[in-house]
Amino acid sequence: MNYLNGKQILLGVTGGIAAYKSAELVRQLRQSGAEVRVVMTAAACEFITPLTLQALSGNPVHVDLLDPDAEAAMGHIELARWADALLVAPATANFLARLVAGRAEDLLAAVCLACEAPVAVAPAMNRAMWTNTATVENIATLQSRHITVLGPADGSQACGETGPGRMLEAVELADGLSALFQTGVLAGRQVLVTAGPTREAIDPVRFLSNHSSGRMGFAVAAAAAEAGASVTLISGPVSLDTPPGVHRIDVESATDMYAAVMQAVTTADIFIGVAAVADYRPVTVAKQKLKKQAAEVSLQLQRNPDILAAVAALPDAPYTVGFAAETESVENNAQLKRQAKGIDMIAANQVGNGLGFNSEENALQVFWGAGEQQLAVTAKQKLARQLTEMIATQFQQGLHQGKVLKFNAKDST
Ligand code: PMT
């Protein structure tokens, strides 16, 4: 499965003859749907020009550690934060040794140190250099630090020798990189996610709705699938592609969403309600288009079913996670919502400040039991992966304790 679609991949290129293959790698990554930015060492620029990689990636190539054009003049931090994953290909023996030593004397080494996203290296060197004890020990050290080593392959080498040390081909590297996103923390679990807005019909052409784009919910569904879960996504009307490996059910109104959730939830281990469900719907829906008449008209509304609360109240309820869209008193309102709906975890976002609804980025304050964690502003995809890890951890802890972590109404949170 290709998990690179929509991912932000930072490609580091170091100074070895295999650097010529980096051009094909950039092309391959972009073909897989990733956005690619490239950082080159000075030695890499001797083998392939930054212009080539700029043309192929569609982004300027970064070479200098001290970059006056970077925001706050800290290009290495910005690039490290931007990346969903960092791949150094080719990674020379010298660069691997520098990585082990934690040196930060050039841009790529500094980015590697600053990067909290998954890091992979694709070694490329002469076979004797690869089997040298120094390199063998360096590789073992990097692996013990959870850096993934992709390759090398065995075969004929640029130096005329034959043996291990060839950089993997672009397709193999893209596959290896894609696998980094498969964390497996929800392997074997069934996850049900709601996303997007609902539409509450007034007449055949008009409806009540909200600004939800579905991005946050789709990102959560994608992250759960990458984590190994079998994911069903129940979505209101949005214009987004279904994430790979996700089973999608489209609905319109809150009552449609309620019915679809209640049918699908029977097999779910985890329910995550990200949808912005309309709290009310018109009491009557006009059969024909309403005509313009009086200067003022009133619309009588009735309450929609609360999907999240209904799921949490099921006798065999899944681990239940809600979202809270708040414009003020975020923590207090979110905790009250968690209590009122009887759910296990709530992810609160402040909306109306350019974040939350219909934005590429978001920030979350997550509350469960006696725990809480802040997730800083970042792309919704990245945020969804962080949230998924937290949900998996709390879900597993609940299983180990042999109980479902239901909110205890007596809690003073
Ligand atoms: O879709 P995007 O543009 O990416 O925007 C993301 C988002 C802002 C919609 C998302 O991050 C978010 O906050 N989703 C919840 C929005 C919301 O309706 O919040 P609420 O505070 O009104 O509802 C609280 C919870 O109850 C939510 O989990 C909601 O799904 C659920 N709910 C609400 C009403 C209802 N009738 N049934 C429900 O299940």
GROMACS .gro file of C-alpha atoms and ligand atoms in nm:
model
  452
    1MET     CA    1   0.000   0.000   0.000
    2ASN     CA    2   0.129   0.350  -0.084
    3TYR     CA    3   0.127   0.568   0.228
    4LEU     CA    4   0.330   0.848   0.066
    5ASN     CA    5   0.033   1.028  -0.084
    6GLY     CA    6   0.014   1.377   0.067
    7LYS     CA    7   0.324   1.323   0.284
    8GLN     CA    8   0.598   1.586   0.317
    9ILE     CA    9   0.927   1.411   0.250
   10LEU     CA   10   1.263   1.571   0.315
   11LEU     CA   11   1.534   1.410   0.104
   12GLY     CA   12   1.896   1.451   0.215
   13VAL     CA   13   2.159   1.393  -0.053
   14THR     CA   14   2.524   1.336   0.043
   15GLY     CA   15   2.837   1.321  -0.171
   16GLY     CA   16   2.861   0.980  -0.337
   17ILE     CA   17   2.835   0.863  -0.696
   18ALA     CA   18   2.487   0.722  -0.620
   19ALA     CA   19   2.370   1.085  -0.589
   20TYR     CA   20   2.277   1.066  -0.958
   21LYS     CA   21   2.003   0.818  -0.856
   22SER     CA   22   1.852   1.081  -0.625
   23ALA     CA   23   1.702   1.250  -0.930
   24GLU     CA   24   1.498   0.939  -1.011
   25LEU     CA   25   1.412   0.904  -0.640
   26VAL     CA   26   1.263   1.256  -0.629
   27ARG     CA   27   1.056   1.173  -0.936
   28GLN     CA   28   0.940   0.845  -0.783
   29LEU     CA   29   0.840   1.009  -0.453
   30ARG     CA   30   0.641   1.277  -0.632
   31GLN     CA   31   0.473   1.014  -0.845
   32SER     CA   32   0.365   0.849  -0.519
   33GLY     CA   33   0.192   1.175  -0.425
   34ALA     CA   34   0.453   1.310  -0.181
   35GLU     CA   35   0.572   1.669  -0.163
   36VAL     CA   36   0.952   1.665  -0.171
   37ARG     CA   37   1.210   1.912  -0.046
   38VAL     CA   38   1.580   1.844  -0.088
   39VAL     CA   39   1.879   1.925   0.133
   40MET     CA   40   2.223   1.865  -0.018
   41THR     CA   41   2.567   1.855   0.138
   42ALA     CA   42   2.844   2.053  -0.034
   43ALA     CA   43   2.999   1.724  -0.153
   44ALA     CA   44   2.667   1.613  -0.306
   45CYS     CA   45   2.670   1.928  -0.523
   46GLU     CA   46   2.993   1.796  -0.683
   47PHE     CA   47   2.799   1.495  -0.816
   48ILE     CA   48   2.462   1.643  -0.915
   49THR     CA   49   2.351   2.004  -0.940
   50PRO     CA   50   2.093   2.153  -0.703
   51LEU     CA   51   1.916   2.285  -1.016
   52THR     CA   52   1.836   1.929  -1.130
   53LEU     CA   53   1.678   1.839  -0.797
   54GLN     CA   54   1.500   2.176  -0.779
   55ALA     CA   55   1.345   2.117  -1.121
   56LEU     CA   56   1.233   1.765  -1.030
   57SER     CA   57   1.106   1.844  -0.679
   58GLY     CA   58   0.945   2.175  -0.775
   59ASN     CA   59   1.099   2.332  -0.463
   60PRO     CA   60   1.420   2.527  -0.399
   61VAL     CA   61   1.708   2.304  -0.284
   62HIS     CA   62   1.866   2.384   0.053
   63VAL     CA   63   2.243   2.371   0.098
   64ASP     CA   64   2.350   2.635   0.352
   65LEU     CA   65   2.320   2.599   0.727
   66LEU     CA   66   2.314   2.975   0.773
   67ASP     CA   67   2.029   3.080   0.547
   68PRO     CA   68   1.931   3.447   0.578
   69ASP     CA   69   1.616   3.380   0.368
   70ALA     CA   70   1.476   3.128   0.618
   71GLU     CA   71   1.209   3.255   0.853
   72ALA     CA   72   1.382   3.345   1.184
   73ALA     CA   73   1.710   3.244   1.006
   74MET     CA   74   1.668   2.888   1.137
   75GLY     CA   75   1.626   2.690   0.817
   76HIS     CA   76   1.728   2.362   0.980
   77ILE     CA   77   1.450   2.384   1.240
   78GLU     CA   78   1.187   2.485   0.984
   79LEU     CA   79   1.281   2.200   0.751
   80ALA     CA   80   1.288   1.947   1.037
   81ARG     CA   81   0.943   2.059   1.153
   82TRP     CA   82   0.806   2.049   0.799
   83ALA     CA   83   0.905   1.687   0.734
   84ASP     CA   84   0.670   1.392   0.785
   85ALA     CA   85   0.978   1.176   0.725
   86LEU     CA   86   1.346   1.236   0.642
   87LEU     CA   87   1.538   1.008   0.405
   88VAL     CA   88   1.911   1.047   0.342
   89ALA     CA   89   1.986   0.884   0.005
   90PRO     CA   90   2.261   0.827  -0.070
   91ALA     CA   91   2.411   0.819   0.279
   92THR     CA   92   2.790   0.793   0.256
   93ALA     CA   93   3.007   0.621   0.519
   94ASN     CA   94   3.131   0.965   0.623
   95PHE     CA   95   2.776   1.098   0.669
   96LEU     CA   96   2.670   0.792   0.871
   97ALA     CA   97   2.970   0.848   1.102
   98ARG     CA   98   2.874   1.215   1.141
   99LEU     CA   99   2.517   1.114   1.220
  100VAL     CA  100   2.639   0.874   1.490
  101ALA     CA  101   2.853   1.151   1.640
  102GLY     CA  102   2.557   1.390   1.643
  103ARG     CA  103   2.751   1.657   1.460
  104ALA     CA  104   2.567   1.959   1.318
  105GLU     CA  105   2.831   2.137   1.113
  106ASP     CA  106   2.628   2.149   0.792
  107LEU     CA  107   2.258   2.191   0.711
  108LEU     CA  108   2.175   1.824   0.652
  109ALA     CA  109   2.345   1.702   0.971
  110ALA     CA  110   2.171   1.978   1.170
  111VAL     CA  111   1.831   1.888   1.020
  112CYS     CA  112   1.887   1.521   1.112
  113LEU     CA  113   1.957   1.622   1.472
  114ALA     CA  114   1.653   1.850   1.489
  115CYS     CA  115   1.410   1.611   1.319
  116GLU     CA  116   1.144   1.444   1.537
  117ALA     CA  117   0.982   1.270   1.240
  118PRO     CA  118   1.094   0.920   1.136
  119VAL     CA  119   1.445   0.918   0.980
  120ALA     CA  120   1.578   0.664   0.728
  121VAL     CA  121   1.917   0.630   0.558
  122ALA     CA  122   2.004   0.456   0.232
  123PRO     CA  123   2.374   0.368   0.256
  124ALA     CA  124   2.581   0.372  -0.064
  125MET     CA  125   2.952   0.295  -0.061
  126ASN     CA  126   3.224   0.053  -0.168
  127ARG     CA  127   3.173  -0.302  -0.033
  128ALA     CA  128   3.489  -0.290   0.184
  129MET     CA  129   3.375   0.039   0.339
  130TRP     CA  130   3.031  -0.115   0.409
  131THR     CA  131   3.177  -0.422   0.583
  132ASN     CA  132   3.442  -0.222   0.775
  133THR     CA  133   3.387  -0.259   1.150
  134ALA     CA  134   3.353   0.117   1.190
  135THR     CA  135   3.058   0.127   0.948
  136VAL     CA  136   2.905  -0.193   1.089
  137GLU     CA  137   2.914  -0.041   1.438
  138ASN     CA  138   2.781   0.292   1.314
  139ILE     CA  139   2.486   0.120   1.147
  140ALA     CA  140   2.409  -0.076   1.465
  141THR     CA  141   2.417   0.248   1.665
  142LEU     CA  142   2.182   0.423   1.424
  143GLN     CA  143   1.940   0.129   1.432
  144SER     CA  144   1.944   0.132   1.813
  145ARG     CA  145   1.834   0.496   1.785
  146HIS     CA  146   1.534   0.390   1.570
  147ILE     CA  147   1.685   0.518   1.245
  148THR     CA  148   1.572   0.290   0.964
  149VAL     CA  149   1.841   0.155   0.732
  150LEU     CA  150   1.715   0.087   0.380
  151GLY     CA  151   1.955  -0.144   0.194
  152PRO     CA  152   2.216  -0.148   0.065
  153ALA     CA  153   2.184  -0.392  -0.225
  154ASP     CA  154   2.443  -0.637  -0.348
  155GLY     CA  155   2.587  -0.604  -0.698
  156SER     CA  156   2.836  -0.435  -0.927
  157GLN     CA  157   2.971  -0.106  -0.797
  158ALA     CA  158   3.091   0.216  -0.959
  159CYS     CA  159   3.445   0.136  -0.837
  160GLY     CA  160   3.447  -0.182  -1.047
  161GLU     CA  161   3.407  -0.421  -0.753
  162THR     CA  162   3.109  -0.642  -0.674
  163GLY     CA  163   2.942  -0.684  -0.335
  164PRO     CA  164   2.717  -0.514  -0.082
  165GLY     CA  165   2.702  -0.133  -0.083
  166ARG     CA  166   2.487  -0.033  -0.382
  167MET     CA  167   2.212   0.212  -0.303
  168LEU     CA  168   1.863   0.060  -0.343
  169GLU     CA  169   1.666   0.159  -0.652
  170ALA     CA  170   1.418   0.448  -0.632
  171VAL     CA  171   1.110   0.221  -0.627
  172GLU     CA  172   1.253   0.014  -0.341
  173LEU     CA  173   1.338   0.328  -0.143
  174ALA     CA  174   0.990   0.470  -0.194
  175ASP     CA  175   0.840   0.141  -0.070
  176GLY     CA  176   1.071   0.141   0.233
  177LEU     CA  177   0.982   0.500   0.312
  178SER     CA  178   0.611   0.430   0.275
  179ALA     CA  179   0.645   0.143   0.526
  180LEU     CA  180   0.775   0.392   0.787
  181PHE     CA  181   0.422   0.528   0.815
  182GLN     CA  182   0.279   0.186   0.899
  183THR     CA  183   0.324   0.199   1.274
  184GLY     CA  184   0.108  -0.105   1.348
  185VAL     CA  185  -0.007   0.040   1.683
  186LEU     CA  186  -0.369  -0.036   1.594
  187ALA     CA  187  -0.306  -0.360   1.405
  188GLY     CA  188  -0.609  -0.587   1.409
  189ARG     CA  189  -0.838  -0.316   1.551
  190GLN     CA  190  -1.160  -0.184   1.396
  191VAL     CA  191  -1.184   0.194   1.401
  192LEU     CA  192  -1.494   0.395   1.312
  193VAL     CA  193  -1.445   0.765   1.230
  194THR     CA  194  -1.695   1.039   1.144
  195ALA     CA  195  -1.587   1.345   0.945
  196GLY     CA  196  -1.710   1.656   0.771
  197PRO     CA  197  -2.026   1.860   0.819
  198THR     CA  198  -2.387   1.744   0.807
  199ARG     CA  199  -2.651   1.917   0.597
  200GLU     CA  200  -2.997   1.974   0.742
  201ALA     CA  201  -3.246   2.030   0.464
  202ILE     CA  202  -3.480   2.332   0.472
  203ASP     CA  203  -3.629   2.267   0.129
  204PRO     CA  204  -3.507   2.082  -0.184
  205VAL     CA  205  -3.238   2.345  -0.254
  206ARG     CA  206  -3.143   2.491   0.087
  207PHE     CA  207  -2.983   2.351   0.398
  208LEU     CA  208  -2.822   2.441   0.733
  209SER     CA  209  -2.457   2.339   0.765
  210ASN     CA  210  -2.114   2.455   0.886
  211HIS     CA  211  -1.760   2.516   0.762
  212SER     CA  212  -1.615   2.167   0.824
  213SER     CA  213  -1.408   2.057   0.525
  214GLY     CA  214  -1.359   1.701   0.651
  215ARG     CA  215  -0.979   1.739   0.647
  216MET     CA  216  -0.928   1.664   1.016
  217GLY     CA  217  -1.153   1.357   1.013
  218PHE     CA  218  -1.003   1.223   0.689
  219ALA     CA  219  -0.653   1.271   0.835
  220VAL     CA  220  -0.758   1.076   1.146
  221ALA     CA  221  -0.900   0.795   0.930
  222ALA     CA  222  -0.578   0.786   0.723
  223ALA     CA  223  -0.360   0.779   1.036
  224ALA     CA  224  -0.566   0.495   1.187
  225ALA     CA  225  -0.533   0.295   0.863
  226GLU     CA  226  -0.157   0.356   0.858
  227ALA     CA  227  -0.149   0.233   1.218
  228GLY     CA  228  -0.284  -0.099   1.094
  229ALA     CA  229  -0.653  -0.060   1.182
  230SER     CA  230  -0.941  -0.161   0.963
  231VAL     CA  231  -1.110   0.178   0.922
  232THR     CA  232  -1.465   0.278   0.832
  233LEU     CA  233  -1.512   0.649   0.765
  234ILE     CA  234  -1.863   0.794   0.774
  235SER     CA  235  -1.849   1.132   0.607
  236GLY     CA  236  -2.080   1.423   0.552
  237PRO     CA  237  -2.065   1.604   0.215
  238VAL     CA  238  -1.698   1.697   0.143
  239SER     CA  239  -1.479   1.708  -0.165
  240LEU     CA  240  -1.188   1.494  -0.047
  241ASP     CA  241  -1.041   1.168  -0.179
  242THR     CA  242  -1.086   0.859   0.037
  243PRO     CA  243  -0.757   0.774   0.215
  244PRO     CA  244  -0.593   0.447   0.099
  245GLY     CA  245  -0.732   0.134   0.265
  246VAL     CA  246  -1.029   0.316   0.422
  247HIS     CA  247  -1.392   0.203   0.374
  248ARG     CA  248  -1.604   0.516   0.324
  249ILE     CA  249  -1.976   0.566   0.369
  250ASP     CA  250  -2.121   0.901   0.256
  251VAL     CA  251  -2.415   1.058   0.437
  252GLU     CA  252  -2.593   1.395   0.429
  253SER     CA  253  -2.774   1.475   0.751
  254ALA     CA  254  -2.715   1.414   1.122
  255THR     CA  255  -2.991   1.154   1.132
  256ASP     CA  256  -2.832   0.974   0.832
  257MET     CA  257  -2.497   0.984   1.014
  258TYR     CA  258  -2.656   0.856   1.334
  259ALA     CA  259  -2.813   0.560   1.150
  260ALA     CA  260  -2.488   0.475   0.966
  261VAL     CA  261  -2.281   0.497   1.286
  262MET     CA  262  -2.522   0.284   1.488
  263GLN     CA  263  -2.507   0.015   1.222
  264ALA     CA  264  -2.127   0.017   1.187
  265VAL     CA  265  -2.035   0.064   1.554
  266THR     CA  266  -2.129  -0.290   1.660
  267THR     CA  267  -1.790  -0.420   1.544
  268ALA     CA  268  -1.580  -0.113   1.635
  269ASP     CA  269  -1.307  -0.123   1.902
  270ILE     CA  270  -1.260   0.253   1.879
  271PHE     CA  271  -1.499   0.532   1.774
  272ILE     CA  272  -1.362   0.877   1.686
  273GLY     CA  273  -1.622   1.148   1.627
  274VAL     CA  274  -1.454   1.426   1.431
  275ALA     CA  275  -1.763   1.531   1.235
  276ALA     CA  276  -1.918   1.871   1.296
  277VAL     CA  277  -2.268   1.732   1.341
  278ALA     CA  278  -2.550   1.986   1.330
  279ASP     CA  279  -2.713   2.006   1.671
  280TYR     CA  280  -3.051   2.103   1.521
  281ARG     CA  281  -3.254   2.041   1.205
  282PRO     CA  282  -3.566   2.213   1.071
  283VAL     CA  283  -3.886   2.063   1.215
  284THR     CA  284  -4.036   2.046   0.869
  285VAL     CA  285  -3.867   2.017   0.531
  286ALA     CA  286  -4.062   2.193   0.257
  287LYS     CA  287  -4.139   1.962  -0.035
  288GLN     CA  288  -4.106   2.248  -0.287
  289LYS     CA  289  -3.861   2.537  -0.300
  290LEU     CA  290  -3.973   2.804  -0.052
  291LYS     CA  291  -4.081   3.126  -0.219
  292LYS     CA  292  -3.954   3.468  -0.117
  293GLN     CA  293  -4.246   3.645   0.057
  294ALA     CA  294  -4.228   3.809   0.400
  295ALA     CA  295  -3.937   4.034   0.499
  296GLU     CA  296  -3.870   3.806   0.796
  297VAL     CA  297  -3.926   3.434   0.832
  298SER     CA  298  -3.865   3.198   1.124
  299LEU     CA  299  -3.728   2.852   1.110
  300GLN     CA  300  -3.836   2.613   1.381
  301LEU     CA  301  -3.562   2.369   1.476
  302GLN     CA  302  -3.551   2.045   1.668
  303ARG     CA  303  -3.257   1.870   1.836
  304ASN     CA  304  -3.064   1.610   1.641
  305PRO     CA  305  -2.957   1.289   1.813
  306ASP     CA  306  -2.614   1.314   1.982
  307ILE     CA  307  -2.419   1.044   1.800
  308LEU     CA  308  -2.117   1.051   2.031
  309ALA     CA  309  -2.323   1.028   2.349
  310ALA     CA  310  -2.532   0.748   2.199
  311VAL     CA  311  -2.218   0.547   2.112
  312ALA     CA  312  -2.068   0.602   2.459
  313ALA     CA  313  -2.393   0.487   2.621
  314LEU     CA  314  -2.399   0.152   2.438
  315PRO     CA  315  -2.372  -0.144   2.676
  316ASP     CA  316  -2.067  -0.271   2.484
  317ALA     CA  317  -1.932   0.072   2.389
  318PRO     CA  318  -1.603   0.103   2.201
  319TYR     CA  319  -1.324   0.328   2.330
  320THR     CA  320  -1.492   0.660   2.246
  321VAL     CA  321  -1.312   0.976   2.139
  322GLY     CA  322  -1.485   1.306   2.070
  323PHE     CA  323  -1.372   1.639   1.935
  324ALA     CA  324  -1.472   1.975   2.081
  325ALA     CA  325  -1.477   2.287   1.866
  326GLU     CA  326  -1.460   2.581   2.105
  327THR     CA  327  -1.422   2.955   2.062
  328GLU     CA  328  -1.356   3.025   2.434
  329SER     CA  329  -1.272   2.851   2.766
  330VAL     CA  330  -1.143   2.559   2.561
  331GLU     CA  331  -1.029   2.331   2.844
  332ASN     CA  332  -1.330   2.392   3.067
  333ASN     CA  333  -1.585   2.347   2.789
  334ALA     CA  334  -1.411   2.039   2.655
  335GLN     CA  335  -1.399   1.872   2.997
  336LEU     CA  336  -1.768   1.951   3.052
  337LYS     CA  337  -1.845   1.798   2.711
  338ARG     CA  338  -1.644   1.485   2.795
  339GLN     CA  339  -1.836   1.451   3.118
  340ALA     CA  340  -2.179   1.522   2.966
  341LYS     CA  341  -2.130   1.277   2.678
  342GLY     CA  342  -1.964   1.011   2.896
  343ILE     CA  343  -1.671   0.960   2.658
  344ASP     CA  344  -1.318   0.834   2.722
  345MET     CA  345  -1.115   1.105   2.550
  346ILE     CA  346  -1.177   1.448   2.401
  347ALA     CA  347  -0.961   1.643   2.157
  348ALA     CA  348  -1.039   2.012   2.185
  349ASN     CA  349  -0.956   2.269   1.923
  350GLN     CA  350  -0.992   2.643   1.942
  351VAL     CA  351  -1.179   2.751   1.631
  352GLY     CA  352  -1.233   3.090   1.472
  353ASN     CA  353  -0.864   3.185   1.482
  354GLY     CA  354  -0.768   3.056   1.137
  355LEU     CA  355  -0.734   2.703   1.278
  356GLY     CA  356  -0.987   2.421   1.314
  357PHE     CA  357  -1.254   2.454   1.048
  358ASN     CA  358  -1.148   2.444   0.684
  359SER     CA  359  -0.775   2.498   0.746
  360GLU     CA  360  -0.467   2.294   0.658
  361GLU     CA  361  -0.331   2.314   1.013
  362ASN     CA  362  -0.473   2.270   1.360
  363ALA     CA  363  -0.371   2.238   1.725
  364LEU     CA  364  -0.531   2.016   1.988
  365GLN     CA  365  -0.563   1.989   2.364
  366VAL     CA  366  -0.640   1.628   2.445
  367PHE     CA  367  -0.797   1.514   2.775
  368TRP     CA  368  -0.860   1.162   2.908
  369GLY     CA  369  -0.898   1.016   3.257
  370ALA     CA  370  -0.658   1.219   3.465
  371GLY     CA  371  -0.427   1.283   3.168
  372GLU     CA  372  -0.388   1.561   2.917
  373GLN     CA  373  -0.153   1.657   2.636
  374GLN     CA  374  -0.114   1.958   2.412
  375LEU     CA  375  -0.043   1.902   2.043
  376ALA     CA  376   0.110   2.215   1.891
  377VAL     CA  377   0.002   2.374   1.562
  378THR     CA  378   0.097   2.158   1.268
  379ALA     CA  379  -0.050   2.001   0.953
  380LYS     CA  380  -0.370   1.806   1.024
  381GLN     CA  381  -0.210   1.487   0.888
  382LYS     CA  382   0.075   1.510   1.139
  383LEU     CA  383  -0.161   1.599   1.421
  384ALA     CA  384  -0.378   1.300   1.334
  385ARG     CA  385  -0.079   1.066   1.357
  386GLN     CA  386   0.012   1.207   1.701
  387LEU     CA  387  -0.348   1.172   1.819
  388THR     CA  388  -0.368   0.816   1.687
  389GLU     CA  389  -0.059   0.719   1.891
  390MET     CA  390  -0.223   0.865   2.204
  391ILE     CA  391  -0.552   0.687   2.139
  392ALA     CA  392  -0.369   0.356   2.079
  393THR     CA  393  -0.175   0.397   2.405
  394GLN     CA  394  -0.484   0.474   2.615
  395PHE     CA  395  -0.685   0.200   2.442
  396GLN     CA  396  -0.409  -0.057   2.512
  397GLN     CA  397  -0.377   0.054   2.874
  398GLY     CA  398  -0.751   0.007   2.916
  399LEU     CA  399  -0.724  -0.344   2.773
  400HIS     CA  400  -0.430  -0.432   3.000
  401GLN     CA  401  -0.623  -0.312   3.300
  402GLY     CA  402  -0.907  -0.536   3.184
  403LYS     CA  403  -1.153  -0.252   3.170
  404VAL     CA  404  -1.301   0.001   2.937
  405LEU     CA  405  -1.184   0.346   3.032
  406LYS     CA  406  -1.524   0.506   3.067
  407PHE     CA  407  -1.543   0.854   3.213
  408ASN     CA  408  -1.640   0.835   3.578
  409ALA     CA  409  -1.909   1.093   3.645
  410LYS     CA  410  -1.773   1.129   4.001
  411ASP     CA  411  -1.438   1.252   3.866
  412SER     CA  412  -1.379   1.612   3.960
  413THR     CA  413  -1.218   1.695   3.620
  414PMT     O1  414  -1.339   1.936   0.897
  414PMT     P1  415  -1.230   2.037   0.918
  414PMT     O2  416  -1.247   2.158   0.829
  414PMT     O3  417  -1.093   1.977   0.907
  414PMT     O4  418  -1.245   2.094   1.068
  414PMT     C1  419  -1.215   2.012   1.176
  414PMT     C2  420  -1.317   2.033   1.289
  414PMT     C3  421  -1.304   2.174   1.344
  414PMT     C4  422  -1.459   2.010   1.240
  414PMT     C5  423  -1.281   1.926   1.399
  414PMT     O5  424  -1.150   1.947   1.443
  414PMT     C6  425  -1.377   1.934   1.517
  414PMT     O6  426  -1.359   2.008   1.611
  414PMT     N1  427  -1.483   1.849   1.513
  414PMT     C7  428  -1.596   1.855   1.610
  414PMT     C8  429  -1.684   1.972   1.575
  414PMT     C9  430  -1.804   1.980   1.662
  414PMT     O7  431  -1.912   1.967   1.615
  414PMT     O8  432  -1.781   1.997   1.789
  414PMT     P2  433  -1.895   2.003   1.901
  414PMT     O9  434  -1.824   2.063   2.015
  414PMT    O10  435  -2.018   2.073   1.852
  414PMT    O11  436  -1.930   1.850   1.926
  414PMT    C10  437  -1.863   1.772   2.021
  414PMT    C11  438  -1.854   1.629   1.976
  414PMT    O12  439  -1.984   1.572   1.969
  414PMT    C12  440  -1.791   1.607   1.840
  414PMT    O13  441  -1.712   1.492   1.849
  414PMT    C13  442  -1.910   1.584   1.747
  414PMT    O14  443  -1.877   1.495   1.642
  414PMT    C14  444  -2.009   1.517   1.843
  414PMT     N2  445  -2.150   1.540   1.812
  414PMT    C15  446  -2.204   1.666   1.817
  414PMT    C16  447  -2.338   1.685   1.794
  414PMT    C17  448  -2.419   1.573   1.764
  414PMT     N3  449  -2.548   1.587   1.738
  414PMT     N4  450  -2.364   1.450   1.759
  414PMT    C18  451  -2.233   1.432   1.783
  414PMT    O15  452  -2.183   1.319   1.777
   0.00000   0.00000   0.00000
